[in-house]
GROMACS .gro file of C-alpha atoms in nm:
model
  473
    1MET     CA    1   0.261   0.176  -0.334
    2GLU     CA    2   0.236   0.153   0.041
    3LEU     CA    3   0.389   0.446   0.216
    4TYR     CA    4   0.585   0.294   0.504
    5PRO     CA    5   0.767  -0.016   0.376
    6PHE     CA    6   1.006  -0.033   0.672
    7ARG     CA    7   0.770   0.005   0.971
    8TRP     CA    8   0.825  -0.352   1.090
    9ASP     CA    9   0.855  -0.510   1.431
   10TYR     CA   10   1.229  -0.569   1.422
   11MET     CA   11   1.246  -0.559   1.801
   12GLU     CA   12   1.116  -0.914   1.787
   13VAL     CA   13   1.425  -1.040   1.604
   14ASP     CA   14   1.619  -1.130   1.918
   15LEU     CA   15   1.312  -1.307   2.055
   16LEU     CA   16   1.316  -1.558   1.774
   17LEU     CA   17   1.575  -1.762   1.957
   18VAL     CA   18   1.364  -1.780   2.272
   19TRP     CA   19   1.137  -2.080   2.254
   20SER     CA   20   0.877  -2.157   2.514
   21SER     CA   21   0.993  -2.394   2.787
   22THR     CA   22   0.637  -2.470   2.893
   23ARG     CA   23   0.530  -2.665   2.584
   24ASN     CA   24   0.531  -3.034   2.672
   25ASN     CA   25   0.241  -3.145   2.457
   26GLU     CA   26   0.244  -3.388   2.167
   27PHE     CA   27   0.323  -3.104   1.922
   28MET     CA   28   0.669  -3.065   2.077
   29THR     CA   29   0.753  -3.434   2.111
   30LYS     CA   30   0.790  -3.478   1.735
   31GLN     CA   31   0.964  -3.220   1.523
   32LYS     CA   32   0.701  -3.104   1.280
   33ARG     CA   33   0.803  -3.035   0.919
   34ILE     CA   34   0.658  -2.710   0.785
   35ILE     CA   35   0.707  -2.596   0.427
   36ILE     CA   36   0.626  -2.239   0.323
   37ILE     CA   37   0.605  -2.167  -0.050
   38GLY     CA   38   0.687  -1.798  -0.098
   39ASN     CA   39   0.929  -1.569   0.086
   40GLY     CA   40   0.729  -1.246   0.080
   41ILE     CA   41   0.600  -1.066   0.387
   42ALA     CA   42   0.329  -1.328   0.450
   43GLY     CA   43   0.550  -1.635   0.422
   44VAL     CA   44   0.844  -1.489   0.614
   45THR     CA   45   0.622  -1.359   0.894
   46ALA     CA   46   0.474  -1.707   0.927
   47ALA     CA   47   0.825  -1.857   0.947
   48ARG     CA   48   0.941  -1.607   1.209
   49HIS     CA   49   0.642  -1.661   1.435
   50ILE     CA   50   0.647  -2.039   1.397
   51ARG     CA   51   1.010  -2.029   1.507
   52LYS     CA   52   0.926  -1.806   1.804
   53ASN     CA   53   0.662  -2.055   1.919
   54SER     CA   54   0.821  -2.390   1.835
   55ASP     CA   55   1.115  -2.607   1.739
   56CYS     CA   56   0.958  -2.709   1.406
   57LYS     CA   57   1.169  -2.778   1.101
   58ILE     CA   58   1.091  -2.481   0.874
   59THR     CA   59   1.172  -2.461   0.504
   60VAL     CA   60   1.093  -2.147   0.302
   61ILE     CA   61   1.101  -2.189  -0.077
   62SER     CA   62   1.119  -1.910  -0.336
   63GLY     CA   63   1.214  -1.900  -0.701
   64GLU     CA   64   1.232  -1.519  -0.703
   65THR     CA   65   1.509  -1.429  -0.459
   66ASP     CA   66   1.747  -1.591  -0.213
   67TYR     CA   67   1.636  -1.365   0.070
   68PHE     CA   68   1.326  -1.177   0.179
   69TYR     CA   69   1.309  -0.812   0.070
   70SER     CA   70   1.069  -0.518   0.079
   71ARG     CA   71   0.866  -0.538  -0.241
   72THR     CA   72   0.730  -0.187  -0.186
   73ALA     CA   73   1.084  -0.047  -0.201
   74LEU     CA   74   1.162  -0.164  -0.556
   75MET     CA   75   1.086   0.180  -0.700
   76TYR     CA   76   1.349   0.342  -0.478
   77VAL     CA   77   1.615   0.104  -0.606
   78TYR     CA   78   1.539   0.207  -0.966
   79MET     CA   79   1.537   0.575  -0.868
   80GLY     CA   80   1.881   0.541  -0.709
   81HIS     CA   81   1.774   0.609  -0.351
   82MET     CA   82   1.904   0.271  -0.230
   83GLU     CA   83   2.072  -0.049  -0.339
   84PHE     CA   84   1.872  -0.371  -0.361
   85GLU     CA   85   2.059  -0.507  -0.057
   86HIS     CA   86   1.917  -0.220   0.146
   87THR     CA   87   1.565  -0.357   0.095
   88GLN     CA   88   1.650  -0.671   0.294
   89PRO     CA   89   1.551  -0.620   0.659
   90TYR     CA   90   1.757  -0.915   0.791
   91GLU     CA   91   2.124  -0.999   0.757
   92ASN     CA   92   2.196  -1.314   0.558
   93TRP     CA   93   2.315  -1.497   0.870
   94PHE     CA   94   1.978  -1.441   1.037
   95TRP     CA   95   1.812  -1.740   0.871
   96GLU     CA   96   2.069  -2.004   0.963
   97LYS     CA   97   2.101  -1.869   1.315
   98ASN     CA   98   1.727  -1.903   1.363
   99LYS     CA   99   1.713  -2.246   1.197
  100ILE     CA  100   1.496  -2.137   0.904
  101ASP     CA  101   1.607  -2.325   0.593
  102LEU     CA  102   1.591  -2.125   0.268
  103MET     CA  103   1.564  -2.301  -0.067
  104LYS     CA  104   1.586  -2.134  -0.409
  105GLY     CA  105   1.359  -2.280  -0.677
  106TRP     CA  106   1.011  -2.295  -0.823
  107VAL     CA  107   0.763  -2.548  -0.688
  108THR     CA  108   0.622  -2.745  -0.983
  109ASN     CA  109   0.392  -2.992  -0.813
  110VAL     CA  110   0.218  -3.065  -0.483
  111ASP     CA  111   0.098  -3.414  -0.392
  112PHE     CA  112  -0.157  -3.348  -0.120
  113GLU     CA  113  -0.225  -3.716  -0.055
  114LYS     CA  114   0.142  -3.799   0.002
  115LYS     CA  115   0.200  -3.457   0.164
  116SER     CA  116   0.500  -3.375  -0.051
  117ILE     CA  117   0.613  -3.109  -0.298
  118LYS     CA  118   0.844  -3.113  -0.601
  119ILE     CA  119   1.088  -2.830  -0.673
  120GLU     CA  120   1.188  -2.818  -1.040
  121ASP     CA  121   1.447  -3.096  -1.093
  122LYS     CA  122   1.518  -3.141  -0.724
  123LYS     CA  123   1.394  -3.429  -0.515
  124SER     CA  124   1.056  -3.418  -0.342
  125LEU     CA  125   1.020  -3.276   0.008
  126ALA     CA  126   0.771  -3.408   0.264
  127TYR     CA  127   0.570  -3.184   0.494
  128ASP     CA  128   0.338  -3.208   0.793
  129SER     CA  129   0.191  -2.862   0.732
  130LEU     CA  130   0.207  -2.664   0.409
  131ILE     CA  131   0.164  -2.286   0.382
  132ILE     CA  132   0.101  -2.142   0.034
  133ALA     CA  133   0.214  -1.778   0.016
  134THR     CA  134   0.289  -1.737  -0.354
  135GLY     CA  135   0.173  -1.376  -0.389
  136SER     CA  136   0.048  -1.224  -0.713
  137VAL     CA  137   0.129  -1.197  -1.083
  138SER     CA  138   0.079  -0.895  -1.307
  139ASN     CA  139  -0.234  -0.902  -1.522
  140LYS     CA  140  -0.230  -0.931  -1.900
  141PHE     CA  141  -0.546  -0.921  -2.108
  142GLY     CA  142  -0.438  -1.059  -2.443
  143TRP     CA  143  -0.327  -0.740  -2.615
  144PRO     CA  144  -0.137  -0.795  -2.941
  145GLY     CA  145   0.231  -0.745  -2.864
  146GLN     CA  146   0.197  -0.781  -2.486
  147ASP     CA  147   0.490  -1.026  -2.474
  148ALA     CA  148   0.722  -0.815  -2.688
  149ILE     CA  149   1.070  -0.702  -2.586
  150GLY     CA  150   1.032  -0.383  -2.383
  151VAL     CA  151   0.701  -0.474  -2.215
  152SER     CA  152   0.686  -0.539  -1.842
  153GLY     CA  153   0.479  -0.522  -1.527
  154LEU     CA  154   0.621  -0.418  -1.190
  155TYR     CA  155   0.590  -0.677  -0.917
  156SER     CA  156   0.904  -0.887  -0.875
  157LYS     CA  157   1.280  -0.840  -0.851
  158GLN     CA  158   1.299  -0.989  -1.201
  159ASP     CA  159   1.063  -0.716  -1.323
  160LEU     CA  160   1.287  -0.449  -1.171
  161GLU     CA  161   1.596  -0.596  -1.336
  162TYR     CA  162   1.418  -0.619  -1.671
  163ILE     CA  163   1.286  -0.261  -1.655
  164THR     CA  164   1.630  -0.132  -1.557
  165ALA     CA  165   1.792  -0.305  -1.854
  166GLN     CA  166   1.523  -0.211  -2.106
  167THR     CA  167   1.505   0.160  -2.020
  168GLN     CA  168   1.877   0.243  -2.036
  169THR     CA  169   1.827   0.436  -2.360
  170THR     CA  170   1.450   0.490  -2.353
  171LYS     CA  171   1.333   0.838  -2.452
  172ARG     CA  172   0.959   0.777  -2.430
  173ALA     CA  173   0.749   0.519  -2.247
  174VAL     CA  174   0.380   0.439  -2.219
  175ILE     CA  175   0.227   0.315  -1.893
  176VAL     CA  176  -0.108   0.138  -1.910
  177GLY     CA  177  -0.330   0.127  -1.602
  178GLY     CA  178  -0.427   0.392  -1.350
  179GLY     CA  179  -0.369   0.220  -1.017
  180LEU     CA  180  -0.101   0.248  -0.750
  181ILE     CA  181   0.157   0.040  -0.936
  182GLY     CA  182   0.094   0.244  -1.249
  183ILE     CA  183   0.168   0.579  -1.091
  184GLU     CA  184   0.466   0.426  -0.913
  185LEU     CA  185   0.616   0.317  -1.246
  186VAL     CA  186   0.537   0.658  -1.398
  187GLU     CA  187   0.732   0.827  -1.118
  188MET     CA  188   1.024   0.586  -1.159
  189LEU     CA  189   1.064   0.656  -1.530
  190HIS     CA  190   1.003   1.028  -1.483
  191SER     CA  191   1.289   1.040  -1.230
  192ARG     CA  192   1.527   0.936  -1.510
  193GLY     CA  193   1.406   1.204  -1.749
  194ILE     CA  194   1.201   0.967  -1.962
  195GLU     CA  195   0.894   1.120  -2.128
  196VAL     CA  196   0.590   0.927  -2.007
  197THR     CA  197   0.239   0.890  -2.148
  198PHE     CA  198  -0.003   0.753  -1.888
  199LEU     CA  199  -0.312   0.571  -2.022
  200VAL     CA  200  -0.599   0.558  -1.770
  201ARG     CA  201  -0.928   0.406  -1.882
  202GLU     CA  202  -1.136   0.576  -1.610
  203ARG     CA  203  -1.277   0.929  -1.638
  204SER     CA  204  -1.044   1.036  -1.356
  205PHE     CA  205  -0.746   0.875  -1.186
  206TRP     CA  206  -0.847   0.592  -0.948
  207ASP     CA  207  -1.208   0.713  -0.938
  208ILE     CA  208  -1.323   0.358  -0.864
  209VAL     CA  209  -1.165   0.408  -0.520
  210LEU     CA  210  -1.149   0.783  -0.459
  211PRO     CA  211  -1.426   1.044  -0.442
  212LYS     CA  212  -1.432   1.311  -0.712
  213GLU     CA  213  -1.229   1.579  -0.531
  214GLU     CA  214  -0.947   1.342  -0.434
  215SER     CA  215  -0.930   1.188  -0.781
  216GLN     CA  216  -0.911   1.529  -0.949
  217MET     CA  217  -0.648   1.636  -0.699
  218ILE     CA  218  -0.425   1.348  -0.809
  219ASN     CA  219  -0.498   1.426  -1.176
  220GLN     CA  220  -0.360   1.774  -1.118
  221GLU     CA  221  -0.053   1.644  -0.935
  222ILE     CA  222   0.025   1.413  -1.228
  223LEU     CA  223  -0.013   1.699  -1.475
  224ASP     CA  224   0.199   1.928  -1.255
  225GLN     CA  225   0.481   1.674  -1.296
  226HIS     CA  226   0.456   1.719  -1.676
  227ILE     CA  227   0.320   1.370  -1.733
  228ASP     CA  228   0.113   1.316  -2.048
  229LEU     CA  229  -0.203   1.191  -1.873
  230ARG     CA  230  -0.465   1.042  -2.107
  231LEU     CA  231  -0.795   0.979  -1.927
  232GLU     CA  232  -1.068   0.752  -2.073
  233THR     CA  233  -0.802   0.598  -2.295
  234GLU     CA  234  -0.718   0.230  -2.324
  235LEU     CA  235  -0.452   0.022  -2.491
  236LYS     CA  236  -0.557  -0.148  -2.814
  237LYS     CA  237  -0.231  -0.285  -2.952
  238ILE     CA  238   0.147  -0.283  -2.902
  239LYS     CA  239   0.342  -0.257  -3.228
  240THR     CA  240   0.688  -0.408  -3.274
  241ASP     CA  241   0.971  -0.421  -3.526
  242SER     CA  242   1.118  -0.728  -3.696
  243ASN     CA  243   1.312  -0.810  -3.378
  244ASN     CA  244   0.991  -0.807  -3.168
  245GLN     CA  245   1.103  -0.484  -2.997
  246VAL     CA  246   0.834  -0.234  -2.899
  247THR     CA  247   0.807   0.061  -3.137
  248SER     CA  248   0.470   0.216  -3.050
  249VAL     CA  249   0.123   0.160  -2.908
  250ILE     CA  250  -0.220   0.208  -3.061
  251THR     CA  251  -0.479   0.352  -2.822
  252SER     CA  252  -0.854   0.297  -2.812
  253ASP     CA  253  -0.887   0.635  -2.987
  254GLY     CA  254  -0.683   0.504  -3.279
  255GLU     CA  255  -0.383   0.723  -3.199
  256GLU     CA  256  -0.033   0.581  -3.242
  257ILE     CA  257   0.219   0.681  -2.975
  258GLU     CA  258   0.585   0.603  -3.044
  259CYS     CA  259   0.774   0.447  -2.753
  260THR     CA  260   1.034   0.180  -2.675
  261PHE     CA  261   0.901   0.070  -2.338
  262VAL     CA  262   0.546  -0.021  -2.225
  263GLY     CA  263   0.453  -0.077  -1.862
  264LEU     CA  264   0.147  -0.297  -1.810
  265THR     CA  265   0.012  -0.206  -1.466
  266VAL     CA  266  -0.351  -0.310  -1.491
  267GLY     CA  267  -0.360  -0.478  -1.154
  268VAL     CA  268  -0.243  -0.814  -1.024
  269SER     CA  269  -0.405  -1.153  -0.970
  270PRO     CA  270  -0.336  -1.427  -0.715
  271ASN     CA  271  -0.053  -1.655  -0.829
  272VAL     CA  272  -0.253  -1.979  -0.828
  273ASN     CA  273  -0.266  -2.104  -1.188
  274TRP     CA  274   0.004  -2.360  -1.108
  275LEU     CA  275  -0.238  -2.519  -0.858
  276LYS     CA  276  -0.524  -2.579  -1.103
  277GLY     CA  277  -0.632  -2.942  -1.110
  278SER     CA  278  -0.446  -3.020  -0.788
  279GLY     CA  279  -0.758  -3.075  -0.578
  280LEU     CA  280  -0.718  -2.744  -0.394
  281GLU     CA  281  -1.033  -2.533  -0.415
  282LEU     CA  282  -0.966  -2.218  -0.615
  283ASN     CA  283  -1.170  -1.920  -0.727
  284ARG     CA  284  -0.966  -1.612  -0.808
  285GLY     CA  285  -0.731  -1.720  -0.528
  286VAL     CA  286  -0.690  -2.017  -0.295
  287LEU     CA  287  -1.013  -2.034  -0.096
  288VAL     CA  288  -0.966  -2.024   0.281
  289ASN     CA  289  -1.188  -2.009   0.589
  290GLU     CA  290  -1.150  -1.773   0.883
  291TYR     CA  291  -0.855  -1.980   1.011
  292LEU     CA  292  -0.680  -1.956   0.672
  293GLU     CA  293  -0.737  -2.328   0.618
  294THR     CA  294  -0.798  -2.463   0.268
  295ASN     CA  295  -1.024  -2.755   0.180
  296ILE     CA  296  -0.728  -2.991   0.230
  297PRO     CA  297  -0.616  -3.075   0.587
  298ASP     CA  298  -0.286  -2.921   0.703
  299VAL     CA  299  -0.272  -2.688   0.402
  300TYR     CA  300  -0.307  -2.311   0.449
  301ALA     CA  301  -0.297  -2.009   0.219
  302ILE     CA  302  -0.197  -1.656   0.321
  303GLY     CA  303  -0.116  -1.320   0.168
  304ASP     CA  304  -0.198  -1.204  -0.184
  305CYS     CA  305  -0.287  -1.552  -0.310
  306ALA     CA  306  -0.553  -1.619  -0.042
  307GLU     CA  307  -0.923  -1.558  -0.104
  308HIS     CA  308  -1.149  -1.549   0.201
  309ARG     CA  309  -1.475  -1.741   0.169
  310ASN     CA  310  -1.649  -1.518   0.423
  311PRO     CA  311  -1.453  -1.194   0.464
  312SER     CA  312  -1.506  -0.977   0.770
  313LEU     CA  313  -1.757  -0.694   0.745
  314GLY     CA  314  -1.614  -0.411   0.538
  315ARG     CA  315  -1.328  -0.622   0.401
  316ARG     CA  316  -1.273  -0.771   0.054
  317PRO     CA  317  -1.225  -1.143  -0.021
  318ILE     CA  318  -0.877  -1.067  -0.162
  319GLU     CA  319  -0.670  -0.789  -0.006
  320GLN     CA  320  -0.326  -0.761  -0.163
  321VAL     CA  321  -0.176  -0.528   0.094
  322TRP     CA  322   0.151  -0.557   0.286
  323TYR     CA  323   0.004  -0.543   0.635
  324THR     CA  324  -0.269  -0.800   0.568
  325GLY     CA  325  -0.002  -1.046   0.456
  326ARG     CA  326   0.190  -0.984   0.776
  327MET     CA  327  -0.122  -1.034   0.989
  328MET     CA  328  -0.211  -1.359   0.812
  329GLY     CA  329   0.142  -1.486   0.870
  330GLU     CA  330   0.109  -1.427   1.242
  331VAL     CA  331  -0.236  -1.589   1.256
  332VAL     CA  332  -0.140  -1.907   1.070
  333ALA     CA  333   0.171  -1.945   1.286
  334SER     CA  334  -0.043  -1.934   1.598
  335THR     CA  335  -0.286  -2.191   1.458
  336ILE     CA  336  -0.010  -2.434   1.357
  337THR     CA  337   0.197  -2.409   1.674
  338SER     CA  338  -0.045  -2.337   1.957
  339ASP     CA  339  -0.405  -2.213   1.955
  340LYS     CA  340  -0.635  -2.217   1.656
  341THR     CA  341  -0.668  -1.849   1.574
  342ALA     CA  342  -0.918  -1.673   1.348
  343TYR     CA  343  -0.805  -1.401   1.110
  344ARG     CA  344  -0.961  -1.073   1.222
  345PRO     CA  345  -0.805  -0.787   1.023
  346GLY     CA  346  -1.004  -0.513   1.198
  347ILE     CA  347  -1.065  -0.171   1.048
  348TRP     CA  348  -0.940  -0.116   0.694
  349PHE     CA  349  -0.647   0.115   0.642
  350ASN     CA  350  -0.399   0.182   0.365
  351SER     CA  351  -0.141   0.435   0.254
  352ALA     CA  352   0.022   0.538  -0.070
  353LYS     CA  353   0.213   0.819  -0.237
  354PHE     CA  354   0.128   1.005  -0.558
  355PHE     CA  355   0.449   1.189  -0.646
  356ASN     CA  356   0.459   1.458  -0.374
  357ILE     CA  357   0.118   1.387  -0.218
  358GLU     CA  358   0.096   1.129   0.058
  359TYR     CA  359  -0.233   0.946   0.111
  360GLN     CA  360  -0.382   0.757   0.404
  361THR     CA  361  -0.726   0.612   0.453
  362TYR     CA  362  -0.889   0.463   0.762
  363GLY     CA  363  -1.229   0.297   0.782
  364THR     CA  364  -1.483   0.323   0.502
  365VAL     CA  365  -1.471   0.608   0.249
  366LYS     CA  366  -1.631   0.517  -0.084
  367PRO     CA  367  -1.638   0.719  -0.407
  368GLU     CA  368  -2.004   0.805  -0.341
  369LEU     CA  369  -2.190   0.845  -0.013
  370GLU     CA  370  -2.433   0.571   0.075
  371SER     CA  371  -2.775   0.609   0.232
  372GLY     CA  372  -2.752   0.729   0.592
  373GLU     CA  373  -2.405   0.879   0.549
  374SER     CA  374  -2.286   1.239   0.565
  375GLN     CA  375  -1.946   1.393   0.504
  376PHE     CA  376  -1.728   1.695   0.565
  377VAL     CA  377  -1.450   1.789   0.322
  378TRP     CA  378  -1.168   2.037   0.382
  379GLN     CA  379  -0.904   2.130   0.125
  380SER     CA  380  -0.610   2.367   0.158
  381GLU     CA  381  -0.586   2.679  -0.058
  382ASP     CA  382  -0.297   2.536  -0.262
  383GLY     CA  383  -0.498   2.222  -0.338
  384LYS     CA  384  -0.223   1.992  -0.205
  385LYS     CA  385  -0.392   1.887   0.120
  386LEU     CA  386  -0.738   1.741   0.175
  387LEU     CA  387  -0.936   1.568   0.450
  388ARG     CA  388  -1.267   1.388   0.397
  389PHE     CA  389  -1.459   1.272   0.704
  390VAL     CA  390  -1.750   1.031   0.652
  391PHE     CA  391  -1.994   0.974   0.939
  392GLU     CA  392  -2.339   0.834   1.011
  393THR     CA  393  -2.602   1.103   0.961
  394GLU     CA  394  -2.816   1.000   1.256
  395SER     CA  395  -2.561   0.895   1.519
  396MET     CA  396  -2.279   1.124   1.394
  397SER     CA  397  -2.033   0.834   1.451
  398VAL     CA  398  -1.726   0.856   1.228
  399LEU     CA  399  -1.703   0.579   0.966
  400GLY     CA  400  -1.380   0.673   0.789
  401VAL     CA  401  -1.142   0.940   0.672
  402ASN     CA  402  -0.929   1.013   0.364
  403VAL     CA  403  -0.611   1.207   0.435
  404PHE     CA  404  -0.403   1.376   0.163
  405GLY     CA  405  -0.086   1.572   0.232
  406ILE     CA  406  -0.109   1.541   0.612
  407ARG     CA  407   0.017   1.246   0.813
  408MET     CA  408  -0.221   1.097   1.070
  409ARG     CA  409  -0.166   0.850   1.352
  410HIS     CA  410  -0.301   0.505   1.274
  411ASP     CA  411  -0.366   0.406   1.635
  412VAL     CA  412  -0.570   0.721   1.703
  413TRP     CA  413  -0.796   0.679   1.401
  414ASP     CA  414  -0.833   0.307   1.459
  415GLY     CA  415  -0.954   0.379   1.812
  416TRP     CA  416  -1.190   0.657   1.707
  417ILE     CA  417  -1.361   0.444   1.444
  418ALA     CA  418  -1.370   0.128   1.655
  419ASN     CA  419  -1.524   0.319   1.949
  420ASN     CA  420  -1.782   0.502   1.735
  421ARG     CA  421  -1.653   0.847   1.821
  422LYS     CA  422  -1.875   1.134   1.705
  423ILE     CA  423  -1.758   1.377   1.441
  424ASN     CA  424  -1.773   1.663   1.696
  425PHE     CA  425  -1.538   1.471   1.926
  426VAL     CA  426  -1.298   1.410   1.638
  427MET     CA  427  -1.296   1.779   1.547
  428LYS     CA  428  -1.222   1.883   1.905
  429ASN     CA  429  -0.935   1.636   1.933
  430LEU     CA  430  -0.793   1.648   1.582
  431GLU     CA  431  -0.445   1.747   1.705
  432LEU     CA  432  -0.413   1.404   1.871
  433ALA     CA  433  -0.416   1.238   1.529
  434ASN     CA  434  -0.159   1.464   1.363
  435PHE     CA  435   0.167   1.285   1.291
  436ASP     CA  436   0.341   1.556   1.090
  437PRO     CA  437   0.685   1.672   1.213
  438GLU     CA  438   0.694   1.944   1.476
  439PHE     CA  439   0.755   2.244   1.252
  440TYR     CA  440   0.509   2.154   0.976
  441LYS     CA  441   0.221   2.393   0.932
  442ALA     CA  442  -0.081   2.293   1.140
  443HIS     CA  443  -0.427   2.311   0.982
  444GLU     CA  444  -0.659   2.211   1.267
  445PHE     CA  445  -0.788   2.565   1.323
  446SER     CA  446  -0.879   2.607   0.955
  447ILE     CA  447  -1.041   2.264   0.945
  448ARG     CA  448  -1.255   2.331   1.254
  449GLU     CA  449  -1.348   2.678   1.133
  450LYS     CA  450  -1.486   2.538   0.806
  451PHE     CA  451  -1.661   2.252   0.985
  452ASN     CA  452  -1.832   2.484   1.234
  453GLN     CA  453  -1.941   2.717   0.957
  454GLU     CA  454  -2.092   2.441   0.744
  455PHE     CA  455  -2.265   2.253   1.021
  456ASP     CA  456  -2.390   2.562   1.203
  457GLU     CA  457  -2.566   2.657   0.879
  458ILE     CA  458  -2.712   2.307   0.853
  459ALA     CA  459  -2.829   2.321   1.214
  460VAL     CA  460  -2.998   2.658   1.157
  461GLU     CA  461  -3.174   2.531   0.843
  462ASN     CA  462  -3.288   2.213   1.021
  463ASN     CA  463  -3.431   2.418   1.308
  464ARG     CA  464  -3.611   2.647   1.064
  465VAL     CA  465  -3.770   2.352   0.879
  466SER     CA  466  -3.866   2.190   1.209
  467MET     CA  467  -4.032   2.512   1.328
  468ILE     CA  468  -4.233   2.548   1.003
  469LYS     CA  469  -4.352   2.190   1.034
  470ARG     CA  470  -4.473   2.254   1.390
  471LEU     CA  471  -4.656   2.572   1.288
  472PHE     CA  472  -4.851   2.395   1.015
  473ALA     CA  473  -4.896   2.061   1.193
   0.00000   0.00000   0.00000
């Protein structure tokens, strides 16, 4: 789960009605028809920015919901912190006022030669440019019983409605998969007093992403919440009754755990199966170049469903993160309406929340150090806060940081990493990055004290070794 689902540029809303008066080129002489399939953050951002830059005819199509909403806020609806309507950042009148047509329905076919799409039983729609922003679908791996009543992933509004209905009387649930969606669903069910068993196939929670100390820290937080955490345990089978209702699961250890709800949260995949055989080049997702163009002219793919042929250094081919979808929406809008613009996502960052522990990461921090890298790790006495700084051994330039339990400023860390700031500089200026509220306890003194102690000892040892080498040279 991303930590800040509502940090959006709403100040731009009023600007949507202001179209450039300087555009007199061929693009503006004919009203271009743009169809966007998908109304998530990527598709809606594209629509907003196309409208800001042009007088195109824009149609956004979604079979999931009538209006755009914050997908990362679904858990808070289930937990009773907000109503679903509160997850919608725009009033319903916003779309008509800004001449963005919304259409409810599932696209069943795309004819790329005729440049048209078919929506279920509705008539075909023609386009000049097509943007595919169909997001992801929850993974299933062929487990017996995976389609039973009481089994669900957590991705869509339909998933939320199904989980809400199925868990009204649930006493015990099993969640399969140790990623961010998994722990999110665990927290949701736990908030309603449901006993939860959490099956994680790795040796430690999310250890394919987090270093050992951070992973174990989250293990302890899960256990502190009285969750039945089962590490190195996988799902083998879901058992059902005569009505196909979940009754229990069988684990890879052969244990049977009784339950009436099973959450399958073993990741997501790009929602592209419906495009197979269409002529669009697919791998795991829709393959795109640096301009988010597919192999077919005037067809683009953005967001979770896009797979970059040549991703930027330090980035993955598929990045299913809220802010990358937003950035791709802005980029494709610029390319379609004005200047051809390359997608340059910059330095990696992400955020999440593990029950009471907030997490941020900036730059590159891998589970294990690579050659030429050094690190400094600080952890609070209560074990609830941790900072890991990774830097180049030779140059001392900071490469990345993991932050647990302390909020840091994105713009500060982005600048430090981009400008190759040294670890000593970062330590001296650490207060500049702190984003915690005013009266929160500050830890910069403790962090610097430990850093100075560790690296003074290293410096002394290095000088001693150097001196011995000179004596016996």
